[in-house]
mmCIF file with all atom_site columns, C-alpha atoms in Angstrom:
data_model
loop_
_atom_site.group_PDB
_atom_site.id
_atom_site.type_symbol
_atom_site.label_atom_id
_atom_site.label_alt_id
_atom_site.label_comp_id
_atom_site.label_asym_id
_atom_site.label_entity_id
_atom_site.label_seq_id
_atom_site.pdbx_PDB_ins_code
_atom_site.Cartn_x
_atom_site.Cartn_y
_atom_site.Cartn_z
_atom_site.occupancy
_atom_site.B_iso_or_equiv
_atom_site.pdbx_formal_charge
_atom_site.auth_seq_id
_atom_site.auth_comp_id
_atom_site.auth_asym_id
_atom_site.auth_atom_id
_atom_site.pdbx_PDB_model_num
ATOM 1   C CA . UNK X 1 1   ? 0.000   0.000   0.000  1.00 43.00 ? 84  UNK X CA 1
ATOM 2   C CA . UNK X 1 2   ? 1.753   3.147   -1.234 1.00 45.00 ? 85  UNK X CA 1
ATOM 3   C CA . UNK X 1 3   ? 0.208   5.709   1.085  1.00 49.00 ? 86  UNK X CA 1
ATOM 4   C CA . UNK X 1 4   ? 2.452   6.947   3.900  1.00 49.00 ? 87  UNK X CA 1
ATOM 5   C CA . UNK X 1 5   ? -0.341  8.597   5.861  1.00 54.00 ? 88  UNK X CA 1
ATOM 6   C CA . UNK X 1 6   ? -4.074  9.057   5.727  1.00 52.00 ? 89  UNK X CA 1
ATOM 7   C CA . UNK X 1 7   ? -5.070  11.678  3.135  1.00 51.00 ? 90  UNK X CA 1
ATOM 8   C CA . UNK X 1 8   ? -7.200  14.453  4.551  1.00 57.00 ? 91  UNK X CA 1
ATOM 9   C CA . UNK X 1 9   ? -9.730  13.807  1.787  1.00 83.00 ? 92  UNK X CA 1
ATOM 10  C CA . UNK X 1 10  ? -10.818 10.566  3.476  1.00 91.00 ? 93  UNK X CA 1
ATOM 11  C CA . UNK X 1 11  ? -13.003 10.412  6.556  1.00 95.00 ? 94  UNK X CA 1
ATOM 12  C CA . UNK X 1 12  ? -12.831 7.855   9.364  1.00 96.00 ? 95  UNK X CA 1
ATOM 13  C CA . UNK X 1 13  ? -15.392 7.651   12.137 1.00 98.00 ? 96  UNK X CA 1
ATOM 14  C CA . UNK X 1 14  ? -16.070 5.430   15.117 1.00 98.00 ? 97  UNK X CA 1
ATOM 15  C CA . UNK X 1 15  ? -19.812 4.871   15.454 1.00 98.00 ? 98  UNK X CA 1
ATOM 16  C CA . UNK X 1 16  ? -21.547 3.302   18.447 1.00 98.00 ? 99  UNK X CA 1
ATOM 17  C CA . UNK X 1 17  ? -24.207 1.308   16.650 1.00 98.00 ? 100 UNK X CA 1
ATOM 18  C CA . UNK X 1 18  ? -27.507 1.128   18.517 1.00 98.00 ? 101 UNK X CA 1
ATOM 19  C CA . UNK X 1 19  ? -30.047 -1.659  18.231 1.00 97.00 ? 102 UNK X CA 1
ATOM 20  C CA . UNK X 1 20  ? -32.661 -1.567  15.479 1.00 96.00 ? 103 UNK X CA 1
ATOM 21  C CA . UNK X 1 21  ? -30.656 -0.068  12.610 1.00 97.00 ? 104 UNK X CA 1
ATOM 22  C CA . UNK X 1 22  ? -29.056 -1.901  9.694  1.00 97.00 ? 105 UNK X CA 1
ATOM 23  C CA . UNK X 1 23  ? -25.434 -1.708  8.554  1.00 96.00 ? 106 UNK X CA 1
ATOM 24  C CA . UNK X 1 24  ? -26.196 -0.293  5.134  1.00 95.00 ? 107 UNK X CA 1
ATOM 25  C CA . UNK X 1 25  ? -26.007 2.990   3.235  1.00 95.00 ? 108 UNK X CA 1
ATOM 26  C CA . UNK X 1 26  ? -29.696 2.972   2.366  1.00 92.00 ? 109 UNK X CA 1
ATOM 27  C CA . UNK X 1 27  ? -32.716 0.814   3.058  1.00 94.00 ? 110 UNK X CA 1
ATOM 28  C CA . UNK X 1 28  ? -36.314 1.327   2.030  1.00 92.00 ? 111 UNK X CA 1
ATOM 29  C CA . UNK X 1 29  ? -37.738 -0.204  5.209  1.00 93.00 ? 112 UNK X CA 1
ATOM 30  C CA . UNK X 1 30  ? -35.218 0.259   8.019  1.00 95.00 ? 113 UNK X CA 1
ATOM 31  C CA . UNK X 1 31  ? -33.167 2.977   9.637  1.00 97.00 ? 114 UNK X CA 1
ATOM 32  C CA . UNK X 1 32  ? -29.554 2.707   8.520  1.00 98.00 ? 115 UNK X CA 1
ATOM 33  C CA . UNK X 1 33  ? -26.369 3.585   10.359 1.00 98.00 ? 116 UNK X CA 1
ATOM 34  C CA . UNK X 1 34  ? -25.868 6.539   8.000  1.00 98.00 ? 117 UNK X CA 1
ATOM 35  C CA . UNK X 1 35  ? -29.193 8.011   9.073  1.00 97.00 ? 118 UNK X CA 1
ATOM 36  C CA . UNK X 1 36  ? -27.404 9.005   12.301 1.00 98.00 ? 119 UNK X CA 1
ATOM 37  C CA . UNK X 1 37  ? -25.130 11.320  10.285 1.00 97.00 ? 120 UNK X CA 1
ATOM 38  C CA . UNK X 1 38  ? -26.233 14.747  9.016  1.00 97.00 ? 121 UNK X CA 1
ATOM 39  C CA . UNK X 1 39  ? -27.389 14.565  5.371  1.00 95.00 ? 122 UNK X CA 1
ATOM 40  C CA . UNK X 1 40  ? -24.542 16.802  4.225  1.00 94.00 ? 123 UNK X CA 1
ATOM 41  C CA . UNK X 1 41  ? -21.965 14.345  5.649  1.00 94.00 ? 124 UNK X CA 1
ATOM 42  C CA . UNK X 1 42  ? -23.373 11.076  4.251  1.00 95.00 ? 125 UNK X CA 1
ATOM 43  C CA . UNK X 1 43  ? -22.136 11.340  0.661  1.00 94.00 ? 126 UNK X CA 1
ATOM 44  C CA . UNK X 1 44  ? -19.610 8.574   -0.027 1.00 96.00 ? 127 UNK X CA 1
ATOM 45  C CA . UNK X 1 45  ? -19.687 7.092   3.482  1.00 97.00 ? 128 UNK X CA 1
ATOM 46  C CA . UNK X 1 46  ? -20.276 3.400   4.164  1.00 97.00 ? 129 UNK X CA 1
ATOM 47  C CA . UNK X 1 47  ? -19.839 1.030   7.128  1.00 97.00 ? 130 UNK X CA 1
ATOM 48  C CA . UNK X 1 48  ? -16.735 -1.161  7.283  1.00 95.00 ? 131 UNK X CA 1
ATOM 49  C CA . UNK X 1 49  ? -18.300 -4.597  7.565  1.00 91.00 ? 132 UNK X CA 1
ATOM 50  C CA . UNK X 1 50  ? -21.575 -5.274  9.282  1.00 92.00 ? 133 UNK X CA 1
ATOM 51  C CA . UNK X 1 51  ? -23.288 -5.701  12.593 1.00 95.00 ? 134 UNK X CA 1
ATOM 52  C CA . UNK X 1 52  ? -26.657 -7.445  12.795 1.00 94.00 ? 135 UNK X CA 1
ATOM 53  C CA . UNK X 1 53  ? -29.707 -5.226  13.117 1.00 96.00 ? 136 UNK X CA 1
ATOM 54  C CA . UNK X 1 54  ? -30.188 -5.911  16.835 1.00 96.00 ? 137 UNK X CA 1
ATOM 55  C CA . UNK X 1 55  ? -26.496 -6.139  17.772 1.00 97.00 ? 138 UNK X CA 1
ATOM 56  C CA . UNK X 1 56  ? -24.724 -3.095  19.196 1.00 98.00 ? 139 UNK X CA 1
ATOM 57  C CA . UNK X 1 57  ? -21.198 -1.787  19.522 1.00 98.00 ? 140 UNK X CA 1
ATOM 58  C CA . UNK X 1 58  ? -18.321 -0.425  17.481 1.00 98.00 ? 141 UNK X CA 1
ATOM 59  C CA . UNK X 1 59  ? -18.722 0.082   13.746 1.00 98.00 ? 142 UNK X CA 1
ATOM 60  C CA . UNK X 1 60  ? -16.221 2.065   11.686 1.00 98.00 ? 143 UNK X CA 1
ATOM 61  C CA . UNK X 1 61  ? -17.618 4.393   9.025  1.00 97.00 ? 144 UNK X CA 1
ATOM 62  C CA . UNK X 1 62  ? -15.450 5.681   6.180  1.00 97.00 ? 145 UNK X CA 1
ATOM 63  C CA . UNK X 1 63  ? -15.326 6.696   2.532  1.00 96.00 ? 146 UNK X CA 1
ATOM 64  C CA . UNK X 1 64  ? -11.961 4.961   1.948  1.00 94.00 ? 147 UNK X CA 1
ATOM 65  C CA . UNK X 1 65  ? -12.863 2.018   -0.276 1.00 92.00 ? 148 UNK X CA 1
ATOM 66  C CA . UNK X 1 66  ? -9.305  0.770   -0.768 1.00 90.00 ? 149 UNK X CA 1
ATOM 67  C CA . UNK X 1 67  ? -8.646  0.534   2.948  1.00 91.00 ? 150 UNK X CA 1
ATOM 68  C CA . UNK X 1 68  ? -11.995 -1.159  3.440  1.00 91.00 ? 151 UNK X CA 1
ATOM 69  C CA . UNK X 1 69  ? -11.281 -3.840  0.828  1.00 90.00 ? 152 UNK X CA 1
ATOM 70  C CA . UNK X 1 70  ? -7.834  -4.628  2.174  1.00 87.00 ? 153 UNK X CA 1
ATOM 71  C CA . UNK X 1 71  ? -8.907  -4.885  5.804  1.00 89.00 ? 154 UNK X CA 1
ATOM 72  C CA . UNK X 1 72  ? -12.067 -6.907  5.208  1.00 87.00 ? 155 UNK X CA 1
ATOM 73  C CA . UNK X 1 73  ? -10.604 -9.509  2.858  1.00 83.00 ? 156 UNK X CA 1
ATOM 74  C CA . UNK X 1 74  ? -11.211 -12.810 4.750  1.00 76.00 ? 157 UNK X CA 1
ATOM 75  C CA . UNK X 1 75  ? -7.626  -13.983 4.261  1.00 80.00 ? 158 UNK X CA 1
ATOM 76  C CA . UNK X 1 76  ? -6.329  -11.093 6.344  1.00 82.00 ? 159 UNK X CA 1
ATOM 77  C CA . UNK X 1 77  ? -8.082  -12.232 9.531  1.00 86.00 ? 160 UNK X CA 1
ATOM 78  C CA . UNK X 1 78  ? -8.787  -8.840  11.066 1.00 90.00 ? 161 UNK X CA 1
ATOM 79  C CA . UNK X 1 79  ? -9.684  -9.345  14.723 1.00 94.00 ? 162 UNK X CA 1
ATOM 80  C CA . UNK X 1 80  ? -13.108 -8.428  16.076 1.00 96.00 ? 163 UNK X CA 1
ATOM 81  C CA . UNK X 1 81  ? -13.962 -8.802  19.751 1.00 98.00 ? 164 UNK X CA 1
ATOM 82  C CA . UNK X 1 82  ? -17.487 -9.377  21.026 1.00 98.00 ? 165 UNK X CA 1
ATOM 83  C CA . UNK X 1 83  ? -19.308 -9.730  24.302 1.00 98.00 ? 166 UNK X CA 1
ATOM 84  C CA . UNK X 1 84  ? -22.146 -12.203 23.989 1.00 98.00 ? 167 UNK X CA 1
ATOM 85  C CA . UNK X 1 85  ? -24.790 -13.195 26.494 1.00 98.00 ? 168 UNK X CA 1
ATOM 86  C CA . UNK X 1 86  ? -26.106 -16.697 25.974 1.00 98.00 ? 169 UNK X CA 1
ATOM 87  C CA . UNK X 1 87  ? -28.715 -18.941 27.577 1.00 97.00 ? 170 UNK X CA 1
ATOM 88  C CA . UNK X 1 88  ? -28.075 -22.650 28.003 1.00 95.00 ? 171 UNK X CA 1
ATOM 89  C CA . UNK X 1 89  ? -25.679 -25.037 29.679 1.00 93.00 ? 172 UNK X CA 1
ATOM 90  C CA . UNK X 1 90  ? -22.052 -24.127 28.970 1.00 94.00 ? 173 UNK X CA 1
ATOM 91  C CA . UNK X 1 91  ? -19.400 -26.673 29.881 1.00 94.00 ? 174 UNK X CA 1
ATOM 92  C CA . UNK X 1 92  ? -15.621 -26.435 29.499 1.00 94.00 ? 175 UNK X CA 1
ATOM 93  C CA . UNK X 1 93  ? -15.910 -28.968 26.675 1.00 95.00 ? 176 UNK X CA 1
ATOM 94  C CA . UNK X 1 94  ? -18.337 -26.722 24.814 1.00 95.00 ? 177 UNK X CA 1
ATOM 95  C CA . UNK X 1 95  ? -16.130 -23.668 25.275 1.00 95.00 ? 178 UNK X CA 1
ATOM 96  C CA . UNK X 1 96  ? -13.196 -25.615 23.876 1.00 95.00 ? 179 UNK X CA 1
ATOM 97  C CA . UNK X 1 97  ? -15.283 -26.804 20.946 1.00 95.00 ? 180 UNK X CA 1
ATOM 98  C CA . UNK X 1 98  ? -15.969 -23.199 19.972 1.00 96.00 ? 181 UNK X CA 1
ATOM 99  C CA . UNK X 1 99  ? -12.219 -22.776 19.448 1.00 95.00 ? 182 UNK X CA 1
ATOM 100 C CA . UNK X 1 100 ? -11.417 -26.100 17.799 1.00 94.00 ? 183 UNK X CA 1
ATOM 101 C CA . UNK X 1 101 ? -14.182 -25.625 15.245 1.00 93.00 ? 184 UNK X CA 1
ATOM 102 C CA . UNK X 1 102 ? -17.745 -26.704 14.532 1.00 92.00 ? 185 UNK X CA 1
ATOM 103 C CA . UNK X 1 103 ? -19.119 -27.671 11.127 1.00 87.00 ? 186 UNK X CA 1
ATOM 104 C CA . UNK X 1 104 ? -22.563 -26.111 10.695 1.00 85.00 ? 187 UNK X CA 1
ATOM 105 C CA . UNK X 1 105 ? -25.169 -26.668 8.023  1.00 81.00 ? 188 UNK X CA 1
ATOM 106 C CA . UNK X 1 106 ? -24.612 -24.713 4.820  1.00 79.00 ? 189 UNK X CA 1
ATOM 107 C CA . UNK X 1 107 ? -20.854 -24.217 5.254  1.00 80.00 ? 190 UNK X CA 1
ATOM 108 C CA . UNK X 1 108 ? -17.997 -26.301 3.903  1.00 80.00 ? 191 UNK X CA 1
ATOM 109 C CA . UNK X 1 109 ? -15.484 -25.107 6.489  1.00 86.00 ? 192 UNK X CA 1
ATOM 110 C CA . UNK X 1 110 ? -16.043 -25.212 10.270 1.00 90.00 ? 193 UNK X CA 1
ATOM 111 C CA . UNK X 1 111 ? -16.761 -22.083 12.252 1.00 91.00 ? 194 UNK X CA 1
ATOM 112 C CA . UNK X 1 112 ? -14.326 -21.332 15.058 1.00 93.00 ? 195 UNK X CA 1
ATOM 113 C CA . UNK X 1 113 ? -13.439 -18.550 17.439 1.00 95.00 ? 196 UNK X CA 1
ATOM 114 C CA . UNK X 1 114 ? -9.833  -17.473 17.941 1.00 95.00 ? 197 UNK X CA 1
ATOM 115 C CA . UNK X 1 115 ? -10.460 -17.269 21.668 1.00 96.00 ? 198 UNK X CA 1
ATOM 116 C CA . UNK X 1 116 ? -13.350 -17.616 24.107 1.00 97.00 ? 199 UNK X CA 1
ATOM 117 C CA . UNK X 1 117 ? -13.394 -16.460 27.716 1.00 96.00 ? 200 UNK X CA 1
ATOM 118 C CA . UNK X 1 118 ? -16.142 -16.891 30.284 1.00 97.00 ? 201 UNK X CA 1
ATOM 119 C CA . UNK X 1 119 ? -16.616 -13.642 32.212 1.00 97.00 ? 202 UNK X CA 1
ATOM 120 C CA . UNK X 1 120 ? -19.544 -14.178 34.540 1.00 97.00 ? 203 UNK X CA 1
ATOM 121 C CA . UNK X 1 121 ? -23.177 -15.127 34.843 1.00 97.00 ? 204 UNK X CA 1
ATOM 122 C CA . UNK X 1 122 ? -25.839 -12.431 34.955 1.00 97.00 ? 205 UNK X CA 1
ATOM 123 C CA . UNK X 1 123 ? -29.590 -12.246 35.348 1.00 97.00 ? 206 UNK X CA 1
ATOM 124 C CA . UNK X 1 124 ? -31.411 -11.683 32.084 1.00 97.00 ? 207 UNK X CA 1
ATOM 125 C CA . UNK X 1 125 ? -33.232 -8.673  33.544 1.00 97.00 ? 208 UNK X CA 1
ATOM 126 C CA . UNK X 1 126 ? -29.901 -7.025  34.473 1.00 97.00 ? 209 UNK X CA 1
ATOM 127 C CA . UNK X 1 127 ? -28.112 -7.156  31.120 1.00 97.00 ? 210 UNK X CA 1
ATOM 128 C CA . UNK X 1 128 ? -26.341 -3.887  30.223 1.00 96.00 ? 211 UNK X CA 1
ATOM 129 C CA . UNK X 1 129 ? -27.207 -4.185  26.512 1.00 97.00 ? 212 UNK X CA 1
ATOM 130 C CA . UNK X 1 130 ? -30.491 -4.580  24.606 1.00 97.00 ? 213 UNK X CA 1
ATOM 131 C CA . UNK X 1 131 ? -31.815 -8.120  24.238 1.00 97.00 ? 214 UNK X CA 1
ATOM 132 C CA . UNK X 1 132 ? -32.479 -9.357  20.708 1.00 97.00 ? 215 UNK X CA 1
ATOM 133 C CA . UNK X 1 133 ? -36.019 -8.562  19.605 1.00 95.00 ? 216 UNK X CA 1
ATOM 134 C CA . UNK X 1 134 ? -36.833 -12.253 19.019 1.00 95.00 ? 217 UNK X CA 1
ATOM 135 C CA . UNK X 1 135 ? -35.561 -13.169 22.491 1.00 95.00 ? 218 UNK X CA 1
ATOM 136 C CA . UNK X 1 136 ? -37.597 -10.657 24.494 1.00 95.00 ? 219 UNK X CA 1
ATOM 137 C CA . UNK X 1 137 ? -40.159 -13.343 25.264 1.00 95.00 ? 220 UNK X CA 1
ATOM 138 C CA . UNK X 1 138 ? -37.560 -14.779 27.651 1.00 95.00 ? 221 UNK X CA 1
ATOM 139 C CA . UNK X 1 139 ? -37.436 -11.483 29.502 1.00 94.00 ? 222 UNK X CA 1
ATOM 140 C CA . UNK X 1 140 ? -41.189 -11.654 30.011 1.00 94.00 ? 223 UNK X CA 1
ATOM 141 C CA . UNK X 1 141 ? -41.259 -15.342 30.950 1.00 96.00 ? 224 UNK X CA 1
ATOM 142 C CA . UNK X 1 142 ? -37.972 -15.755 32.878 1.00 96.00 ? 225 UNK X CA 1
ATOM 143 C CA . UNK X 1 143 ? -36.560 -12.363 33.918 1.00 97.00 ? 226 UNK X CA 1
ATOM 144 C CA . UNK X 1 144 ? -34.360 -14.000 36.591 1.00 97.00 ? 227 UNK X CA 1
ATOM 145 C CA . UNK X 1 145 ? -32.850 -16.482 34.120 1.00 97.00 ? 228 UNK X CA 1
ATOM 146 C CA . UNK X 1 146 ? -29.066 -16.726 34.486 1.00 97.00 ? 229 UNK X CA 1
ATOM 147 C CA . UNK X 1 147 ? -27.186 -16.243 31.229 1.00 98.00 ? 230 UNK X CA 1
ATOM 148 C CA . UNK X 1 148 ? -23.481 -16.652 30.546 1.00 98.00 ? 231 UNK X CA 1
ATOM 149 C CA . UNK X 1 149 ? -21.455 -13.575 29.609 1.00 98.00 ? 232 UNK X CA 1
ATOM 150 C CA . UNK X 1 150 ? -18.653 -14.500 27.196 1.00 98.00 ? 233 UNK X CA 1
ATOM 151 C CA . UNK X 1 151 ? -15.854 -12.600 25.475 1.00 98.00 ? 234 UNK X CA 1
ATOM 152 C CA . UNK X 1 152 ? -15.255 -13.959 21.981 1.00 98.00 ? 235 UNK X CA 1
ATOM 153 C CA . UNK X 1 153 ? -12.542 -13.011 19.495 1.00 97.00 ? 236 UNK X CA 1
ATOM 154 C CA . UNK X 1 154 ? -13.225 -13.723 15.811 1.00 96.00 ? 237 UNK X CA 1
ATOM 155 C CA . UNK X 1 155 ? -11.001 -13.333 12.758 1.00 92.00 ? 238 UNK X CA 1
ATOM 156 C CA . UNK X 1 156 ? -13.575 -14.207 10.105 1.00 82.00 ? 239 UNK X CA 1
ATOM 157 C CA . UNK X 1 157 ? -16.781 -12.514 9.039  1.00 73.00 ? 240 UNK X CA 1
ATOM 158 C CA . UNK X 1 158 ? -19.353 -15.228 8.455  1.00 80.00 ? 241 UNK X CA 1
ATOM 159 C CA . UNK X 1 159 ? -23.000 -14.174 8.586  1.00 82.00 ? 242 UNK X CA 1
ATOM 160 C CA . UNK X 1 160 ? -24.545 -14.602 12.056 1.00 88.00 ? 243 UNK X CA 1
ATOM 161 C CA . UNK X 1 161 ? -21.334 -16.388 13.087 1.00 92.00 ? 244 UNK X CA 1
ATOM 162 C CA . UNK X 1 162 ? -21.695 -16.089 16.859 1.00 94.00 ? 245 UNK X CA 1
ATOM 163 C CA . UNK X 1 163 ? -25.389 -16.967 16.827 1.00 94.00 ? 246 UNK X CA 1
ATOM 164 C CA . UNK X 1 164 ? -24.638 -20.056 14.750 1.00 93.00 ? 247 UNK X CA 1
ATOM 165 C CA . UNK X 1 165 ? -21.779 -21.074 17.025 1.00 94.00 ? 248 UNK X CA 1
ATOM 166 C CA . UNK X 1 166 ? -24.044 -20.828 20.059 1.00 96.00 ? 249 UNK X CA 1
ATOM 167 C CA . UNK X 1 167 ? -26.768 -22.869 18.375 1.00 95.00 ? 250 UNK X CA 1
ATOM 168 C CA . UNK X 1 168 ? -24.206 -25.528 17.455 1.00 93.00 ? 251 UNK X CA 1
ATOM 169 C CA . UNK X 1 169 ? -23.499 -26.135 21.158 1.00 95.00 ? 252 UNK X CA 1
ATOM 170 C CA . UNK X 1 170 ? -27.203 -26.084 22.124 1.00 95.00 ? 253 UNK X CA 1
ATOM 171 C CA . UNK X 1 171 ? -27.117 -22.550 23.518 1.00 96.00 ? 254 UNK X CA 1
ATOM 172 C CA . UNK X 1 172 ? -28.944 -19.406 22.464 1.00 96.00 ? 255 UNK X CA 1
ATOM 173 C CA . UNK X 1 173 ? -27.409 -15.957 22.079 1.00 97.00 ? 256 UNK X CA 1
ATOM 174 C CA . UNK X 1 174 ? -29.710 -13.336 23.599 1.00 98.00 ? 257 UNK X CA 1
ATOM 175 C CA . UNK X 1 175 ? -27.577 -10.169 23.248 1.00 98.00 ? 258 UNK X CA 1
ATOM 176 C CA . UNK X 1 176 ? -24.386 -9.138  21.458 1.00 98.00 ? 259 UNK X CA 1
ATOM 177 C CA . UNK X 1 177 ? -22.009 -6.177  21.642 1.00 98.00 ? 260 UNK X CA 1
ATOM 178 C CA . UNK X 1 178 ? -18.902 -5.692  19.508 1.00 98.00 ? 261 UNK X CA 1
ATOM 179 C CA . UNK X 1 179 ? -16.292 -4.164  21.767 1.00 98.00 ? 262 UNK X CA 1
ATOM 180 C CA . UNK X 1 180 ? -13.367 -3.764  19.370 1.00 98.00 ? 263 UNK X CA 1
ATOM 181 C CA . UNK X 1 181 ? -12.573 -3.840  15.656 1.00 96.00 ? 264 UNK X CA 1
ATOM 182 C CA . UNK X 1 182 ? -9.063  -4.281  14.222 1.00 94.00 ? 265 UNK X CA 1
ATOM 183 C CA . UNK X 1 183 ? -7.578  -3.614  17.646 1.00 95.00 ? 266 UNK X CA 1
ATOM 184 C CA . UNK X 1 184 ? -9.537  -0.383  18.154 1.00 97.00 ? 267 UNK X CA 1
ATOM 185 C CA . UNK X 1 185 ? -11.734 -0.566  21.270 1.00 98.00 ? 268 UNK X CA 1
ATOM 186 C CA . UNK X 1 186 ? -15.154 1.023   21.452 1.00 98.00 ? 269 UNK X CA 1
ATOM 187 C CA . UNK X 1 187 ? -14.995 4.419   23.107 1.00 98.00 ? 270 UNK X CA 1
ATOM 188 C CA . UNK X 1 188 ? -17.466 3.871   25.940 1.00 94.00 ? 271 UNK X CA 1
ATOM 189 C CA . UNK X 1 189 ? -17.944 7.634   26.204 1.00 97.00 ? 272 UNK X CA 1
ATOM 190 C CA . UNK X 1 190 ? -19.889 7.396   22.949 1.00 98.00 ? 273 UNK X CA 1
ATOM 191 C CA . UNK X 1 191 ? -23.591 6.949   23.549 1.00 97.00 ? 274 UNK X CA 1
ATOM 192 C CA . UNK X 1 192 ? -25.426 4.552   21.208 1.00 98.00 ? 275 UNK X CA 1
ATOM 193 C CA . UNK X 1 193 ? -26.235 6.369   17.989 1.00 98.00 ? 276 UNK X CA 1
ATOM 194 C CA . UNK X 1 194 ? -23.326 8.829   18.236 1.00 98.00 ? 277 UNK X CA 1
ATOM 195 C CA . UNK X 1 195 ? -19.922 8.972   16.548 1.00 98.00 ? 278 UNK X CA 1
ATOM 196 C CA . UNK X 1 196 ? -16.569 10.704  16.573 1.00 98.00 ? 279 UNK X CA 1
ATOM 197 C CA . UNK X 1 197 ? -13.529 11.031  14.315 1.00 97.00 ? 280 UNK X CA 1
ATOM 198 C CA . UNK X 1 198 ? -10.873 8.387   14.733 1.00 97.00 ? 281 UNK X CA 1
ATOM 199 C CA . UNK X 1 199 ? -7.809  9.668   16.532 1.00 97.00 ? 282 UNK X CA 1
ATOM 200 C CA . UNK X 1 200 ? -4.496  9.903   14.686 1.00 95.00 ? 283 UNK X CA 1
ATOM 201 C CA . UNK X 1 201 ? -3.271  6.861   16.625 1.00 96.00 ? 284 UNK X CA 1
ATOM 202 C CA . UNK X 1 202 ? -6.354  4.844   15.650 1.00 97.00 ? 285 UNK X CA 1
ATOM 203 C CA . UNK X 1 203 ? -5.956  5.871   12.023 1.00 94.00 ? 286 UNK X CA 1
ATOM 204 C CA . UNK X 1 204 ? -2.327  4.798   12.009 1.00 93.00 ? 287 UNK X CA 1
ATOM 205 C CA . UNK X 1 205 ? -3.273  1.429   13.457 1.00 94.00 ? 288 UNK X CA 1
ATOM 206 C CA . UNK X 1 206 ? -5.630  0.849   10.519 1.00 93.00 ? 289 UNK X CA 1
ATOM 207 C CA . UNK X 1 207 ? -3.013  2.022   8.052  1.00 89.00 ? 290 UNK X CA 1
ATOM 208 C CA . UNK X 1 208 ? -0.391  -0.347  9.448  1.00 90.00 ? 291 UNK X CA 1
ATOM 209 C CA . UNK X 1 209 ? -2.823  -3.256  9.264  1.00 89.00 ? 292 UNK X CA 1
ATOM 210 C CA . UNK X 1 210 ? -3.640  -2.373  5.664  1.00 87.00 ? 293 UNK X CA 1
ATOM 211 C CA . UNK X 1 211 ? 0.038   -2.122  4.734  1.00 83.00 ? 294 UNK X CA 1
ATOM 212 C CA . UNK X 1 212 ? 0.639   -5.611  6.120  1.00 80.00 ? 295 UNK X CA 1
ATOM 213 C CA . UNK X 1 213 ? -2.461  -7.078  4.461  1.00 72.00 ? 296 UNK X CA 1
ATOM 214 C CA . UNK X 1 214 ? -2.249  -9.618  1.676  1.00 64.00 ? 297 UNK X CA 1
ATOM 215 C CA . UNK X 1 215 ? -1.584  -7.514  -1.438 1.00 51.00 ? 298 UNK X CA 1
ATOM 216 C CA . UNK X 1 216 ? -3.584  -9.936  -3.595 1.00 46.00 ? 299 UNK X CA 1
ATOM 217 C CA . UNK X 1 217 ? -6.717  -8.756  -1.782 1.00 44.00 ? 300 UNK X CA 1
ATOM 218 C CA . UNK X 1 218 ? -6.319  -5.078  -2.664 1.00 42.00 ? 301 UNK X CA 1
ATOM 219 C CA . UNK X 1 219 ? -8.918  -5.349  -5.434 1.00 41.00 ? 302 UNK X CA 1
ATOM 220 C CA . UNK X 1 220 ? -11.466 -7.291  -3.459 1.00 36.00 ? 303 UNK X CA 1
ATOM 221 C CA . UNK X 1 221 ? -15.128 -6.410  -3.289 1.00 32.00 ? 304 UNK X CA 1
ATOM 222 C CA . UNK X 1 222 ? -16.585 -4.393  -0.407 1.00 32.00 ? 305 UNK X CA 1
ATOM 223 C CA . UNK X 1 223 ? -18.186 -6.662  2.175  1.00 29.00 ? 306 UNK X CA 1
#
């Protein structure tokens, strides 16, 4: 990658994605992440990667397509850290299985997490993040239900990857928050639905990752 620094013509934002909006530039039916930006700022912007509609947490927004393609190419294994709250019996064997790999229906290669760490158990009614819309029935029926709070590090970007991993071990994800992307942690001072410019240090971290990315991926398609 020839660039020595980030050109001032490109924009890089950290956005705290709230629940209920989609990671898209436009959508006829749903609020998009760009709807949280003033109309005059939206031109050319797009989210780097995706977060499910009812998941929350860090999402980078930019208009730098080349950087986006290099970082999101699957072969480059950019790290993304999540906190997930899941209902169901979790044994040490199941936690290990998440890291060794699980073959799920519809995929030729197994899904696996780079690392999994159990943090604590919490009551469903006390979760600090919104519960998935299709899991709110649990909150009505079993508000005192204990759920496991996990920290999961992924280096791939399969659709609904964490939800599918949980289902594969007979558990059910009820809430999800992405806490870091490409080594950049979510700024917890950002309220859901707000954003800020990336700092110079954060920008340089992305640039260094892009410079070390597989050059063959530089013409990949936005994901």
